[in-house]
CSV table of C-alpha atoms (C1' of nucleotides) in Angstrom, one decimal:
chain,number,residue,atom,x,y,z
A,1,MET,CA,64.9,123.0,84.5
A,2,SER,CA,65.5,123.1,88.1
A,3,LYS,CA,66.8,125.6,90.8
A,4,ILE,CA,69.6,125.8,93.2
A,5,ILE,CA,68.3,126.3,96.5
A,6,PRO,CA,70.6,128.5,98.5
A,7,ALA,CA,72.3,127.4,101.8
A,8,ARG,CA,70.6,127.8,105.2
A,9,ASN,CA,72.0,131.4,106.2
A,10,GLY,CA,73.9,131.6,102.8
A,11,THR,CA,73.9,132.3,99.0
A,12,LYS,CA,73.5,129.8,96.3
A,13,LYS,CA,77.3,129.7,95.9
A,14,ASP,CA,77.7,128.6,99.4
A,15,ALA,CA,75.3,126.0,98.7
A,16,ILE,CA,77.5,124.9,95.8
A,17,ILE,CA,80.6,125.0,97.9
A,18,LEU,CA,78.8,122.6,100.5
A,19,LYS,CA,77.9,120.1,97.8
A,20,ALA,CA,81.4,120.2,95.9
A,21,ALA,CA,82.9,119.5,99.5
A,22,THR,CA,80.7,116.1,99.8
A,23,LEU,CA,81.6,115.2,96.1
A,24,PHE,CA,85.2,116.1,96.6
A,25,ARG,CA,85.4,114.0,99.6
A,26,LYS,CA,83.5,111.0,98.0
A,27,LYS,CA,85.6,110.9,94.7
A,28,GLY,CA,88.4,113.1,95.0
A,29,TYR,CA,88.8,116.6,93.6
A,30,VAL,CA,90.3,115.6,90.0
A,31,ALA,CA,87.7,112.6,89.6
A,32,ALA,CA,84.9,114.9,90.4
A,33,SER,CA,83.5,116.5,87.4
A,34,MET,CA,81.3,119.6,87.1
A,35,ARG,CA,78.7,117.5,85.7
A,36,ASP,CA,78.5,115.4,88.7
A,37,LEU,CA,78.2,118.4,90.7
A,38,ALA,CA,75.6,119.9,88.6
A,39,GLU,CA,73.5,116.7,88.6
A,40,SER,CA,73.8,116.5,92.6
A,41,MET,CA,72.2,120.2,92.5
A,42,GLY,CA,69.7,119.3,89.7
A,43,VAL,CA,71.0,121.6,87.0
A,44,GLU,CA,73.4,121.7,83.9
A,45,ALA,CA,76.9,122.1,84.6
A,46,SER,CA,76.8,125.4,82.7
A,47,SER,CA,74.5,126.8,85.1
A,48,LEU,CA,77.0,126.6,87.9
A,49,TYR,CA,78.9,129.3,86.3
A,50,ASN,CA,76.5,132.0,86.9
A,51,HIS,CA,77.4,131.6,90.8
A,52,ILE,CA,81.0,130.5,90.9
A,53,GLY,CA,84.3,131.1,88.9
A,54,SER,CA,85.7,128.1,88.4
A,55,LYS,CA,86.1,124.4,89.9
A,56,GLN,CA,89.5,125.3,91.3
A,57,GLU,CA,87.8,128.2,93.1
A,58,LEU,CA,85.5,125.9,95.0
A,59,LEU,CA,88.7,123.9,96.2
A,60,GLN,CA,90.1,127.3,97.4
A,61,SER,CA,87.2,128.4,99.1
A,62,ILE,CA,87.1,124.8,101.1
A,63,CYS,CA,90.5,124.6,102.0
A,64,PHE,CA,90.9,128.1,103.5
A,65,LYS,CA,87.6,128.2,105.1
A,66,VAL,CA,88.9,125.0,107.0
A,67,ALA,CA,92.1,126.8,107.5
A,68,LEU,CA,90.6,130.0,109.0
A,69,LYS,CA,88.6,128.2,111.3
A,70,PHE,CA,91.8,126.0,112.7
A,71,ASN,CA,93.9,129.0,112.8
A,72,ASN,CA,91.3,131.0,114.8
A,73,GLU,CA,90.8,128.3,117.4
A,74,LEU,CA,94.6,127.6,117.8
A,75,THR,CA,95.3,131.2,118.3
A,76,ALA,CA,92.5,131.7,121.0
A,77,ILE,CA,94.3,128.8,122.8
A,78,THR,CA,97.9,129.3,122.4
A,79,SER,CA,97.5,133.0,123.4
A,80,ALA,CA,95.3,131.9,126.8
A,81,LYS,CA,96.9,131.9,130.1
A,82,GLY,CA,96.9,128.9,132.5
A,83,LYS,CA,98.2,125.2,132.3
A,84,VAL,CA,99.2,123.6,129.0
A,85,VAL,CA,97.6,120.4,129.6
A,86,PRO,CA,93.9,121.8,129.9
A,87,ARG,CA,94.7,123.8,126.7
A,88,LEU,CA,96.1,120.9,124.7
A,89,GLU,CA,93.0,119.0,125.7
A,90,ALA,CA,90.8,121.9,124.5
A,91,LEU,CA,92.5,121.8,121.3
A,92,ILE,CA,92.0,118.0,120.8
A,93,ARG,CA,88.3,118.4,121.7
A,94,PHE,CA,87.9,121.2,118.8
A,95,HIS,CA,89.7,118.9,116.3
A,96,ILE,CA,87.3,116.4,117.2
A,97,HIS,CA,84.3,118.6,116.8
A,98,MET,CA,85.3,119.9,113.6
A,99,MET,CA,85.7,116.4,112.3
A,100,ILE,CA,82.1,115.9,113.3
A,101,ASP,CA,80.5,119.2,112.5
A,102,ALA,CA,82.5,119.9,109.1
A,103,TYR,CA,83.4,116.5,108.0
A,104,ASP,CA,83.4,116.8,104.2
A,105,GLU,CA,85.3,120.1,104.3
A,106,VAL,CA,87.9,119.0,106.6
A,107,HIS,CA,88.2,115.8,104.8
A,108,VAL,CA,88.8,117.8,101.4
A,109,ALA,CA,91.1,120.2,103.1
A,110,ASN,CA,93.4,117.5,104.4
A,111,HIS,CA,93.7,115.4,101.3
A,112,GLU,CA,93.0,117.5,98.4
A,113,TRP,CA,95.0,120.6,99.0
A,114,LYS,CA,97.8,119.0,96.6
A,115,GLN,CA,95.3,119.9,93.9
A,116,LEU,CA,95.4,123.7,94.7
A,117,HIS,CA,97.1,125.9,92.0
A,118,GLU,CA,99.7,128.4,93.0
A,119,PRO,CA,99.7,130.6,94.6
A,120,TYR,CA,96.9,128.9,97.0
A,121,LEU,CA,99.0,125.8,97.5
A,122,GLY,CA,101.9,127.8,98.6
A,123,ASN,CA,99.9,129.9,101.1
A,124,PHE,CA,98.2,126.9,102.4
A,125,LEU,CA,101.4,125.0,103.1
A,126,GLN,CA,102.7,128.1,104.7
A,127,GLU,CA,99.4,128.4,107.0
A,128,ARG,CA,99.8,124.4,107.9
A,129,LYS,CA,103.5,125.1,108.9
A,130,ALA,CA,102.4,128.0,111.0
A,131,TYR,CA,99.8,126.1,112.9
A,132,GLU,CA,102.4,123.3,113.3
A,133,ASN,CA,105.0,125.9,114.8
A,134,SER,CA,102.4,127.3,117.2
A,135,LEU,CA,101.7,123.9,118.3
A,136,ILE,CA,105.2,122.9,118.7
A,137,ALA,CA,105.7,126.0,120.8
A,138,LEU,CA,102.8,124.9,122.9
A,139,ILE,CA,104.1,121.3,123.8
A,140,GLU,CA,107.8,123.1,124.6
A,141,GLU,CA,106.0,125.2,127.0
A,142,GLY,CA,104.4,122.2,128.6
A,143,THR,CA,107.6,120.3,128.6
A,144,ALA,CA,109.5,123.6,130.2
A,145,ALA,CA,107.0,123.7,133.0
A,146,LYS,CA,107.6,120.1,133.6
A,147,GLU,CA,103.7,119.3,132.8
A,148,LEU,CA,104.8,117.2,129.9
A,149,LYS,CA,107.2,114.4,129.7
A,150,PRO,CA,110.6,115.1,127.8
A,151,ILE,CA,109.7,114.5,124.1
A,152,HIS,CA,110.9,115.9,121.0
A,153,PRO,CA,108.0,118.4,120.4
A,154,HIS,CA,108.2,117.5,116.6
A,155,VAL,CA,107.1,113.9,117.2
A,156,ALA,CA,104.5,114.9,119.8
A,157,VAL,CA,102.7,117.2,117.4
A,158,LEU,CA,103.0,114.7,114.7
A,159,THR,CA,101.3,112.0,116.6
A,160,LEU,CA,98.8,114.4,118.2
A,161,LEU,CA,97.8,115.9,114.7
A,162,SER,CA,97.9,112.5,112.8
A,163,ALA,CA,95.5,110.9,115.7
A,164,VAL,CA,92.9,113.5,115.4
A,165,ARG,CA,93.0,113.6,111.6
A,166,GLY,CA,92.2,109.9,111.6
A,167,LEU,CA,89.0,110.8,113.1
A,168,GLU,CA,87.9,110.8,109.5
A,169,PHE,CA,87.8,107.1,109.7
A,170,TRP,CA,85.7,107.2,112.7
A,171,GLN,CA,82.2,107.6,110.8
A,172,ARG,CA,82.0,104.0,110.5
A,173,HIS,CA,82.2,102.9,114.1
A,174,LYS,CA,79.5,105.9,115.1
A,175,LYS,CA,77.3,103.0,116.2
A,176,SER,CA,79.6,101.1,118.8
A,177,VAL,CA,81.1,104.7,120.0
A,178,THR,CA,79.5,107.7,120.8
A,179,ALA,CA,81.2,111.0,120.2
A,180,ASP,CA,81.6,111.6,123.9
A,181,GLU,CA,83.2,108.4,124.7
A,182,LEU,CA,85.6,108.8,121.6
A,183,GLU,CA,86.6,112.3,122.9
A,184,THR,CA,87.1,110.9,126.5
A,185,ASP,CA,89.1,107.9,125.5
A,186,MET,CA,91.3,109.6,122.7
A,187,ILE,CA,92.4,112.3,125.1
A,188,ASN,CA,93.1,109.8,127.8
A,189,HIS,CA,94.9,107.9,125.3
A,190,LEU,CA,97.1,110.9,123.8
A,191,LEU,CA,97.8,112.3,127.4
A,192,THR,CA,98.2,109.4,129.5
A,193,GLY,CA,99.0,106.5,127.3
A,194,LEU,CA,97.8,102.9,126.9
A,195,ILE,CA,99.7,101.1,129.3
A,196,GLN,CA,97.9,100.5,132.9
B,1,MET,CA,114.7,106.6,71.9
B,2,SER,CA,115.4,105.3,75.5
B,3,LYS,CA,115.1,102.2,77.4
B,4,ILE,CA,113.4,101.0,80.5
B,5,ILE,CA,115.7,99.8,82.9
B,6,PRO,CA,114.5,96.8,84.9
B,7,ALA,CA,114.2,97.3,88.9
B,8,ARG,CA,117.0,95.9,90.8
B,9,ASN,CA,116.3,92.4,91.5
B,10,GLY,CA,113.0,92.8,89.4
B,11,THR,CA,111.4,93.2,85.9
B,12,LYS,CA,110.8,96.3,83.9
B,13,LYS,CA,107.1,95.8,85.2
B,14,ASP,CA,108.5,96.4,88.5
B,15,ALA,CA,110.2,99.4,87.7
B,16,ILE,CA,107.3,101.0,86.0
B,17,ILE,CA,105.3,100.2,89.4
B,18,LEU,CA,107.7,101.8,91.3
B,19,LYS,CA,107.9,105.0,89.5
B,20,ALA,CA,104.1,105.1,89.2
B,21,ALA,CA,104.1,105.0,93.4
B,22,THR,CA,106.2,107.9,93.4
B,23,LEU,CA,104.0,110.0,90.6
B,24,PHE,CA,100.8,108.9,92.1
B,25,ARG,CA,102.0,110.2,95.4
B,26,LYS,CA,103.2,113.4,94.2
B,27,LYS,CA,100.0,114.1,92.0
B,28,GLY,CA,97.3,111.9,93.0
B,29,TYR,CA,96.2,109.0,90.7
B,30,VAL,CA,93.6,110.8,88.7
B,31,ALA,CA,95.8,113.6,88.1
B,32,ALA,CA,98.9,111.7,87.2
B,33,SER,CA,98.8,110.7,83.5
B,34,MET,CA,100.4,107.9,81.7
B,35,ARG,CA,102.2,110.5,79.7
B,36,ASP,CA,103.6,111.8,82.8
B,37,LEU,CA,104.8,108.4,83.7
B,38,ALA,CA,106.2,107.7,80.6
B,39,GLU,CA,108.3,110.9,80.5
B,40,SER,CA,109.7,110.1,84.0
B,41,MET,CA,110.9,106.8,82.4
B,42,GLY,CA,112.5,108.5,79.0
B,43,VAL,CA,109.8,106.6,77.0
B,44,GLU,CA,106.8,107.4,75.0
B,45,ALA,CA,103.4,106.7,76.8
B,46,SER,CA,102.3,103.7,74.3
B,47,SER,CA,105.4,101.9,74.9
B,48,LEU,CA,104.5,101.5,78.7
B,49,TYR,CA,101.8,98.7,77.4
B,50,ASN,CA,104.4,96.6,76.2
B,51,HIS,CA,105.2,95.7,79.9
B,52,ILE,CA,101.7,96.5,81.7
B,53,GLY,CA,98.0,95.9,81.1
B,54,SER,CA,96.4,99.3,82.1
B,55,LYS,CA,97.1,102.2,84.4
B,56,GLN,CA,94.5,100.9,86.9
B,57,GLU,CA,96.4,97.4,87.1
B,58,LEU,CA,99.3,99.7,88.1
B,59,LEU,CA,97.3,100.9,91.4
B,60,GLN,CA,96.0,97.5,91.9
B,61,SER,CA,99.5,96.2,92.3
B,62,ILE,CA,100.7,99.0,94.6
B,63,CYS,CA,97.6,98.7,96.8
B,64,PHE,CA,97.8,95.0,97.3
B,65,LYS,CA,101.5,94.6,97.5
B,66,VAL,CA,101.3,97.1,100.5
B,67,ALA,CA,98.4,95.1,102.1
B,68,LEU,CA,100.0,92.0,101.8
B,69,LYS,CA,103.0,93.1,103.7
B,70,PHE,CA,101.0,94.6,106.5
B,71,ASN,CA,98.7,91.6,106.7
B,72,ASN,CA,101.7,89.1,106.8
B,73,GLU,CA,103.7,91.1,109.8
B,74,LEU,CA,100.1,91.3,111.9
B,75,THR,CA,99.5,87.9,111.7
B,76,ALA,CA,102.9,86.9,112.6
B,77,ILE,CA,102.5,89.4,115.6
B,78,THR,CA,98.8,88.4,116.5
B,79,SER,CA,99.8,84.6,116.5
B,80,ALA,CA,102.9,85.2,118.5
B,81,LYS,CA,102.7,84.1,122.4
B,82,GLY,CA,103.9,86.3,125.2
B,83,LYS,CA,102.7,89.8,126.4
B,84,VAL,CA,100.7,92.1,124.8
B,85,VAL,CA,102.6,95.5,124.9
B,86,PRO,CA,106.0,94.2,123.3
B,87,ARG,CA,104.0,93.0,120.6
B,88,LEU,CA,102.1,96.1,119.9
B,89,GLU,CA,105.2,97.9,120.2
B,90,ALA,CA,106.9,95.7,117.3
B,91,LEU,CA,103.8,96.5,115.2
B,92,ILE,CA,104.3,100.2,115.7
B,93,ARG,CA,108.0,99.8,114.9
B,94,PHE,CA,106.7,97.6,111.6
B,95,HIS,CA,104.6,100.4,110.6
B,96,ILE,CA,107.5,103.3,111.0
B,97,HIS,CA,109.6,101.2,109.1
B,98,MET,CA,107.2,100.5,106.3
B,99,MET,CA,106.8,104.1,106.1
B,100,ILE,CA,110.4,104.8,105.8
B,101,ASP,CA,111.4,101.8,103.3
B,102,ALA,CA,108.4,101.9,101.0
B,103,TYR,CA,107.1,105.6,101.4
B,104,ASP,CA,105.6,106.0,98.0
B,105,GLU,CA,103.8,103.0,98.1
B,106,VAL,CA,102.3,103.0,101.4
B,107,HIS,CA,101.2,106.4,100.8
B,108,VAL,CA,99.5,105.4,97.6
B,109,ALA,CA,97.7,102.6,99.4
B,110,ASN,CA,96.2,104.8,102.1
B,111,HIS,CA,95.4,107.6,99.7
B,112,GLU,CA,94.5,106.4,96.3
B,113,TRP,CA,92.5,103.1,96.9
B,114,LYS,CA,89.3,104.9,96.3
B,115,GLN,CA,90.3,105.1,92.7
B,116,LEU,CA,90.4,101.1,92.9
B,117,HIS,CA,87.7,99.5,90.4
B,118,GLU,CA,85.4,96.7,91.7
B,119,PRO,CA,86.1,94.1,92.7
B,120,TYR,CA,89.3,95.3,93.9
B,121,LEU,CA,88.0,98.4,95.9
B,122,GLY,CA,86.0,95.7,97.8
B,123,ASN,CA,88.5,93.5,98.4
B,124,PHE,CA,91.1,96.1,99.5
B,125,LEU,CA,88.4,97.6,102.2
B,126,GLN,CA,87.4,93.8,103.3
B,127,GLU,CA,91.2,93.5,104.0
B,128,ARG,CA,91.9,96.5,105.7
B,129,LYS,CA,88.6,95.6,107.8
B,130,ALA,CA,90.1,92.4,108.7
B,131,TYR,CA,93.3,94.2,109.6
B,132,GLU,CA,91.6,96.3,112.0
B,133,ASN,CA,89.5,93.5,113.7
B,134,SER,CA,92.6,91.5,114.4
B,135,LEU,CA,94.1,94.6,116.0
B,136,ILE,CA,91.1,95.1,117.9
B,137,ALA,CA,91.4,91.7,119.1
B,138,LEU,CA,95.1,92.2,120.4
B,139,ILE,CA,94.0,95.4,122.2
B,140,GLU,CA,91.5,93.5,124.0
B,141,GLU,CA,93.5,90.9,124.8
B,142,GLY,CA,95.9,93.4,126.6
B,143,THR,CA,92.9,95.1,128.3
B,144,ALA,CA,91.7,91.7,129.6
B,145,ALA,CA,95.2,90.6,130.8
B,146,LYS,CA,95.2,94.3,132.8
B,147,GLU,CA,98.4,95.2,130.7
B,148,LEU,CA,96.4,97.9,129.1
B,149,LYS,CA,94.1,100.6,130.6
B,150,PRO,CA,90.3,100.0,130.0
B,151,ILE,CA,89.6,101.8,126.7
B,152,HIS,CA,87.1,101.2,123.8
B,153,PRO,CA,89.5,99.3,121.8
B,154,HIS,CA,87.9,101.0,118.3
B,155,VAL,CA,89.2,104.2,119.7
B,156,ALA,CA,92.8,102.8,120.6
B,157,VAL,CA,93.0,101.2,117.4
B,158,LEU,CA,91.9,104.4,115.4
B,159,THR,CA,94.4,106.5,117.3
B,160,LEU,CA,97.2,104.1,116.7
B,161,LEU,CA,96.7,103.4,113.3
B,162,SER,CA,96.0,107.4,112.7
B,163,ALA,CA,99.3,108.1,114.3
B,164,VAL,CA,101.5,105.8,112.6
B,165,ARG,CA,100.0,106.6,109.3
B,166,GLY,CA,100.7,110.3,109.9
B,167,LEU,CA,104.2,109.4,109.6
B,168,GLU,CA,103.9,110.3,105.9
B,169,PHE,CA,104.3,113.8,107.2
B,170,TRP,CA,107.4,113.4,109.1
B,171,GLN,CA,109.5,113.5,105.6
B,172,ARG,CA,109.8,117.2,106.5
B,173,HIS,CA,111.4,116.8,109.9
B,174,LYS,CA,114.1,114.2,109.1
B,175,LYS,CA,116.9,116.9,109.5
B,176,SER,CA,115.6,117.4,113.1
B,177,VAL,CA,114.6,114.2,114.3
B,178,THR,CA,116.1,110.9,113.3
B,179,ALA,CA,114.3,107.5,112.6
B,180,ASP,CA,115.5,106.2,116.1
B,181,GLU,CA,114.5,109.2,118.0
B,182,LEU,CA,111.2,109.2,116.1
B,183,GLU,CA,110.2,105.9,117.0
B,184,THR,CA,111.3,105.9,120.7
B,185,ASP,CA,109.3,109.0,121.3
B,186,MET,CA,106.2,108.0,119.3
B,187,ILE,CA,106.2,104.5,121.0
B,188,ASN,CA,106.4,106.1,124.3
B,189,HIS,CA,103.8,108.6,123.5
B,190,LEU,CA,101.3,106.0,122.4
B,191,LEU,CA,101.9,103.8,125.0
B,192,THR,CA,102.6,105.8,128.3
B,193,GLY,CA,101.2,109.3,127.3
B,194,LEU,CA,102.4,112.6,127.2
B,195,ILE,CA,101.7,113.8,130.8
B,196,GLN,CA,104.6,113.9,133.2
C,1,DC,C1',52.1,144.4,83.6
C,2,DA,C1',56.2,145.8,81.5
C,3,DA,C1',61.3,146.3,81.8
C,4,DA,C1',65.3,144.4,83.8
C,5,DA,C1',68.1,141.3,86.1
C,6,DA,C1',69.1,136.7,87.3
C,7,DA,C1',69.6,132.2,86.4
C,8,DA,C1',68.6,128.4,83.5
C,9,DC,C1',69.2,126.2,78.9
C,10,DT,C1',71.6,124.4,74.6
C,11,DA,C1',75.6,123.9,72.0
C,12,DA,C1',80.2,124.2,71.3
C,13,DT,C1',85.3,124.9,71.8
C,14,DA,C1',89.8,123.4,73.0
C,15,DT,C1',92.2,120.3,75.5
C,16,DG,C1',93.9,116.1,77.7
C,17,DC,C1',93.2,111.4,78.6
C,18,DG,C1',94.0,106.2,78.4
C,19,DT,C1',94.6,103.1,75.3
C,20,DT,C1',95.2,100.6,70.5
C,21,DA,C1',96.9,99.9,65.5
C,22,DG,C1',100.4,99.7,62.8
C,23,DT,C1',105.4,100.1,62.1
C,24,DT,C1',110.0,100.7,63.0
C,25,DT,C1',114.2,99.8,65.7
C,26,DT,C1',116.8,97.1,69.0
C,27,DG,C1',119.3,93.4,70.6
C,28,DC,C1',119.6,88.3,71.3
C,29,DT,C1',120.5,83.8,69.5
C,30,DG,C1',121.4,80.4,66.0
D,1,DC,C1',125.0,88.0,59.9
D,2,DA,C1',120.2,86.5,59.3
D,3,DG,C1',116.1,85.7,61.6
D,4,DC,C1',113.2,86.7,65.2
D,5,DA,C1',111.2,88.2,69.4
D,6,DA,C1',111.2,92.5,72.5
D,7,DA,C1',110.3,96.9,73.0
D,8,DA,C1',110.5,101.1,71.2
D,9,DC,C1',108.2,104.3,68.0
D,10,DT,C1',104.2,107.6,65.2
D,11,DA,C1',99.8,108.3,64.7
D,12,DA,C1',95.0,107.9,65.8
D,13,DC,C1',90.8,106.8,68.1
D,14,DG,C1',87.1,107.9,71.0
D,15,DC,C1',85.7,109.9,74.9
D,16,DA,C1',85.3,113.1,78.8
D,17,DT,C1',86.5,117.0,80.6
D,18,DA,C1',86.3,122.4,82.4
D,19,DT,C1',84.8,126.1,80.2
D,20,DT,C1',82.5,129.9,77.4
D,21,DA,C1',79.0,132.1,74.0
D,22,DG,C1',74.6,132.7,72.7
D,23,DT,C1',69.6,132.2,74.0
D,24,DT,C1',65.7,131.6,76.6
D,25,DT,C1',63.2,131.2,80.6
D,26,DT,C1',62.2,132.8,85.4
D,27,DT,C1',62.2,135.9,88.8
D,28,DT,C1',62.2,140.6,90.8
D,29,DT,C1',61.4,145.3,90.6
D,30,DG,C1',59.4,149.7,89.6
DNA sequence: CAAAAAAACTAATATGCGTTAGTTTTGCTG
DNA sequence: CAGCAAAACTAACGCATATTAGTTTTTTTG
C-alpha cells in the first residue's frame, strides 16, 4: 500500500487533479483510465474515490480553473486605461507564461473540453465566447484609435489566439530558443509582421 | 436493412472514411464508437468490416491522406524559384483552402494523431518534423535575402503554422467574414503585422 | 492507548467497446 | 432464373472501463 502525497500548498485532491492534467494531456481524456491515474500515484483506482467524485469532475476542475485564470487577466487588461498596443502585448505575454507555467492544464482545457458533460460544456463554451468578444472589443478600440491597421477584428483575434495556443508545440524547441527570445519574436511577429 | 452508398468518385470504403472523419472530429477518435459510425451510415457495426480492416485503419487513412496533400504542396512551393514572400503567401493560402475543403480530415489529423499506433505514430511525427524543417529553411532563405525581418525561424514557423491551424475555429464566424476577407486579412496580419 | 476518522484495500457490478463467426439477404451475371 | 459473390444481418466473445460496496489498515485525536 502506498499513499497519496498532497500537492504543495494543497490537498490530496489537488495532487490528483495535477496528475490527471498530465495524464489527460499525454493520452487524451477518454483514453486515460482511472487505473492509469491511480498507478501514476502509486495507489489502487478505487482509492481515488475517497478524494474525488468522478473522472468527469477532474476534467471540470481543470477546464474551469484555467478558464478562470484567463478571464481574470483579460478583465484586468480590458478594464485598464491607456494605449491598446501595450495592453495587447501584455495579454500575449500572459498567454505565453500560462503555457509555460501550467502547460498540462492549459493543454487539457484547450483540447479536452469537448468531453465535458452538460451543463459544463455549455458554460465553458459561453466563457470562451465571452473571452473572444472582449478581445474583439479591444482590437476594435485599437483600430478606432488608429493604433492598429484596419482589419476584421474576428480575424485578428483568431490569428492572435491561435498563434499563442500553438505554444503548446514549443516544448520541442526549448533547447534552441529561450522563453524570452520566444516572447520577443512572437510579439514582434504578431504586432509588426514578418516582412522587412 | 440499409446500404452503404459509395463516395462520389470513390469506393464504399472511401465513404466510410469520410464519415469517420466527421465523427472523429465531433467526438474524438476514442470516444467515437464503431456503432456510432455504423449508425451514421444506416448500417450495423459489423457490416463495416466487410469494407474496412479496423477502426485504427480509418484513423491512419485520414492522417496520412492529409499529410500527403500538405507534403506535396510544400514540396512544390519550396522547390519553386522566385521571392520567398509570395511563396510563403501561397502556402498560407493553401492551408486556408485545405481547412475549408477538408475541414474534418485536417482537424482529425491535427488532433487525433496521438491515437495512431506504432509504427504509424512515429512515421506521422517524422513527416511533421520534415514539414516543419522545410518551412524553417524557407524562412531562413527569406531572412538571408533580407526579404524577412531577422527572426528566430522556429518562432516564425510556430506562429505561422499555429495561426493557420486555428482556422478550424473559424466555422463559427463564417457568417460575418467571407473566406476571401479571411484570407486577405490573415495574410496581411502574418506578413505585415497589426500595428499601423 | 483506545476510539474515531481517514484512506487504503479487494472484489464485484454493469456497461460499452472492437471485433469475429456464422447466417441470411441482396443484386449482379451467365 | 439459377448460381455466385458482395454485403448485409444477428449473436456473441473477451476485454477494459468507471464506479460501488464492504472490509481492513493506517493515522489522528482525546
